[in-house]
C-alpha atoms as an extended CHARMM CRD file, in Angstrom:
* protein
*
        91  EXT
         1         1  MET       CA           -112.9780000000      233.5400000000     -193.4450000000  PROA      1               0.0000000000
         2         2  ASP       CA           -112.3830000000      230.7470000000     -190.5770000000  PROA      2               0.0000000000
         3         3  GLN       CA           -110.7420000000      231.3560000000     -186.9720000000  PROA      3               0.0000000000
         4         4  VAL       CA           -107.8710000000      229.6780000000     -186.3070000000  PROA      4               0.0000000000
         5         5  VAL       CA           -106.5620000000      229.0090000000     -182.9010000000  PROA      5               0.0000000000
         6         6  GLY       CA           -103.1680000000      227.4450000000     -182.5250000000  PROA      6               0.0000000000
         7         7  VAL       CA           -102.4700000000      225.3050000000     -179.3080000000  PROA      7               0.0000000000
         8         8  PRO       CA            -98.6900000000      224.5540000000     -179.6780000000  PROA      8               0.0000000000
         9         9  LEU       CA            -98.2250000000      221.3210000000     -177.7730000000  PROA      9               0.0000000000
        10        10  SER       CA            -95.1730000000      220.0590000000     -176.1310000000  PROA      10              0.0000000000
        11        11  GLY       CA            -93.0390000000      216.9970000000     -177.2880000000  PROA      11              0.0000000000
        12        12  GLY       CA            -89.8220000000      216.6070000000     -178.9290000000  PROA      12              0.0000000000
        13        13  ALA       CA            -86.4390000000      217.7770000000     -178.6680000000  PROA      13              0.0000000000
        14        14  LEU       CA            -87.5510000000      221.4930000000     -177.9130000000  PROA      14              0.0000000000
        15        15  ASN       CA            -90.5260000000      220.8430000000     -175.9870000000  PROA      15              0.0000000000
        16        16  GLY       CA            -93.0080000000      222.3540000000     -177.9020000000  PROA      16              0.0000000000
        17        17  VAL       CA            -91.0930000000      225.5990000000     -179.0840000000  PROA      17              0.0000000000
        18        18  ASP       CA            -91.0540000000      224.5530000000     -182.5050000000  PROA      18              0.0000000000
        19        19  ALA       CA            -94.7300000000      224.1220000000     -182.4650000000  PROA      19              0.0000000000
        20        20  LEU       CA            -94.9540000000      227.5020000000     -181.1360000000  PROA      20              0.0000000000
        21        21  TYR       CA            -92.6660000000      229.1880000000     -183.8970000000  PROA      21              0.0000000000
        22        22  ALA       CA            -94.5540000000      227.2970000000     -186.8130000000  PROA      22              0.0000000000
        23        23  THR       CA            -97.8410000000      228.6810000000     -185.3910000000  PROA      23              0.0000000000
        24        24  VAL       CA            -97.1820000000      232.2660000000     -185.1240000000  PROA      24              0.0000000000
        25        25  GLN       CA            -95.1490000000      232.4330000000     -188.1590000000  PROA      25              0.0000000000
        26        26  MET       CA            -98.4190000000      231.6970000000     -190.3640000000  PROA      26              0.0000000000
        27        27  PRO       CA            -98.0450000000      233.3560000000     -194.0020000000  PROA      27              0.0000000000
        28        28  LYS       CA            -99.8920000000      236.3910000000     -194.7000000000  PROA      28              0.0000000000
        29        29  GLY       CA           -103.3730000000      236.4900000000     -194.8700000000  PROA      29              0.0000000000
        30        30  ILE       CA           -104.0180000000      233.4030000000     -192.2940000000  PROA      30              0.0000000000
        31        31  PRO       CA           -104.3660000000      235.1830000000     -189.0120000000  PROA      31              0.0000000000
        32        32  VAL       CA           -103.9100000000      232.8920000000     -186.0540000000  PROA      32              0.0000000000
        33        33  ALA       CA           -104.4060000000      233.7270000000     -182.2880000000  PROA      33              0.0000000000
        34        34  THR       CA           -101.7540000000      231.7390000000     -180.6400000000  PROA      34              0.0000000000
        35        35  VAL       CA           -101.8970000000      230.7420000000     -177.0980000000  PROA      35              0.0000000000
        36        36  ALA       CA            -99.3900000000      229.5090000000     -175.1510000000  PROA      36              0.0000000000
        37        37  ILE       CA            -97.4770000000      225.6680000000     -175.2730000000  PROA      37              0.0000000000
        38        38  ASP       CA           -100.1650000000      223.3890000000     -173.9820000000  PROA      38              0.0000000000
        39        39  GLY       CA           -102.6770000000      226.0440000000     -173.2690000000  PROA      39              0.0000000000
        40        40  SER       CA           -105.6250000000      224.3090000000     -174.4860000000  PROA      40              0.0000000000
        41        41  ALA       CA           -107.7980000000      225.7740000000     -171.3680000000  PROA      41              0.0000000000
        42        42  ASN       CA           -106.7480000000      229.4200000000     -172.6420000000  PROA      42              0.0000000000
        43        43  ALA       CA           -107.8860000000      228.3540000000     -176.1570000000  PROA      43              0.0000000000
        44        44  ALA       CA           -111.0380000000      226.8400000000     -175.1860000000  PROA      44              0.0000000000
        45        45  ILE       CA           -112.1980000000      230.1530000000     -173.3800000000  PROA      45              0.0000000000
        46        46  LEU       CA           -110.8300000000      232.4760000000     -176.0860000000  PROA      46              0.0000000000
        47        47  VAL       CA           -112.7260000000      230.4290000000     -178.6310000000  PROA      47              0.0000000000
        48        48  GLY       CA           -115.7870000000      230.4890000000     -176.0490000000  PROA      48              0.0000000000
        49        49  GLN       CA           -115.3860000000      234.4440000000     -175.5620000000  PROA      49              0.0000000000
        50        50  MET       CA           -115.2430000000      234.5840000000     -179.7060000000  PROA      50              0.0000000000
        51        51  LEU       CA           -118.8340000000      232.4270000000     -179.7110000000  PROA      51              0.0000000000
        52        52  SER       CA           -120.2010000000      234.3760000000     -176.5860000000  PROA      52              0.0000000000
        53        53  ILE       CA           -120.4170000000      237.5960000000     -178.7200000000  PROA      53              0.0000000000
        54        54  THR       CA           -123.4300000000      236.1740000000     -180.6270000000  PROA      54              0.0000000000
        55        55  ASN       CA           -124.8210000000      233.8880000000     -177.9330000000  PROA      55              0.0000000000
        56        56  PRO       CA           -126.0320000000      235.6190000000     -174.6100000000  PROA      56              0.0000000000
        57        57  ALA       CA           -126.0350000000      232.0260000000     -172.8230000000  PROA      57              0.0000000000
        58        58  LEU       CA           -122.5840000000      231.2980000000     -173.3080000000  PROA      58              0.0000000000
        59        59  ALA       CA           -121.3690000000      234.7050000000     -172.3840000000  PROA      59              0.0000000000
        60        60  ALA       CA           -123.0770000000      234.0020000000     -168.7340000000  PROA      60              0.0000000000
        61        61  LYS       CA           -121.5000000000      230.6180000000     -168.8260000000  PROA      61              0.0000000000
        62        62  LEU       CA           -118.0830000000      232.2760000000     -169.1220000000  PROA      62              0.0000000000
        63        63  GLU       CA           -118.7750000000      235.2530000000     -166.5280000000  PROA      63              0.0000000000
        64        64  GLU       CA           -119.4590000000      232.4880000000     -164.0350000000  PROA      64              0.0000000000
        65        65  LEU       CA           -116.3760000000      230.7640000000     -164.7680000000  PROA      65              0.0000000000
        66        66  ARG       CA           -114.4800000000      234.2990000000     -164.5740000000  PROA      66              0.0000000000
        67        67  GLU       CA           -115.7640000000      234.3190000000     -160.7020000000  PROA      67              0.0000000000
        68        68  GLU       CA           -115.0990000000      231.2190000000     -160.0240000000  PROA      68              0.0000000000
        69        69  ASN       CA           -111.4530000000      232.0690000000     -161.5160000000  PROA      69              0.0000000000
        70        70  ARG       CA           -111.5500000000      235.1280000000     -159.3230000000  PROA      70              0.0000000000
        71        71  ALA       CA           -112.4970000000      233.4720000000     -156.2890000000  PROA      71              0.0000000000
        72        72  VAL       CA           -109.6840000000      230.6860000000     -156.4960000000  PROA      72              0.0000000000
        73        73  LEU       CA           -107.0280000000      233.6730000000     -157.1920000000  PROA      73              0.0000000000
        74        74  ARG       CA           -108.5530000000      235.7150000000     -154.4530000000  PROA      74              0.0000000000
        75        75  GLU       CA           -108.2510000000      232.3550000000     -151.8410000000  PROA      75              0.0000000000
        76        76  THR       CA           -104.7260000000      231.5510000000     -153.2760000000  PROA      76              0.0000000000
        77        77  ASN       CA           -103.3570000000      234.8730000000     -152.8340000000  PROA      77              0.0000000000
        78        78  LYS       CA           -105.0270000000      236.0160000000     -149.4890000000  PROA      78              0.0000000000
        79        79  ASP       CA           -102.1890000000      235.4800000000     -147.4590000000  PROA      79              0.0000000000
        80        80  LEU       CA            -99.6680000000      237.8880000000     -149.9850000000  PROA      80              0.0000000000
        81        81  ASP       CA            -98.7300000000      240.9190000000     -148.6130000000  PROA      81              0.0000000000
        82        82  ILE       CA           -100.7310000000      243.0130000000     -151.5970000000  PROA      82              0.0000000000
        83        83  ALA       CA           -103.0160000000      246.2750000000     -150.9450000000  PROA      83              0.0000000000
        84        84  PRO       CA           -106.4350000000      245.1160000000     -152.2450000000  PROA      84              0.0000000000
        85        85  SER       CA           -106.6520000000      248.5610000000     -153.8540000000  PROA      85              0.0000000000
        86        86  LYS       CA           -103.3780000000      247.5270000000     -155.8800000000  PROA      86              0.0000000000
        87        87  MET       CA           -105.0350000000      244.5130000000     -157.3660000000  PROA      87              0.0000000000
        88        88  LYS       CA           -107.7890000000      246.4090000000     -158.6910000000  PROA      88              0.0000000000
        89        89  GLY       CA           -107.9450000000      245.4590000000     -162.8610000000  PROA      89              0.0000000000
        90        90  PHE       CA           -105.9640000000      242.2700000000     -161.7700000000  PROA      90              0.0000000000
        91        91  PHE       CA           -109.0430000000      240.2120000000     -161.0070000000  PROA      91              0.0000000000
């Protein structure tokens, strides 16, 4: 069976909501992982995670990407008044 990742794209009168509905309403027997409207970056990460199950080199690269993302989030949120202990699990 093929794996499908739906990436609804914005456009038209409904700005992608129609594409989102079409993606999540696939018929029985056609499983689809769906990401946000215009969420191609998250779709790429999701597919990378699927492929990394059997590819240790890809798994290592994904972990590097996650750590880069964590660093960006920490820097972006450094001025927020949130105790680091309460952020455990978010990063």
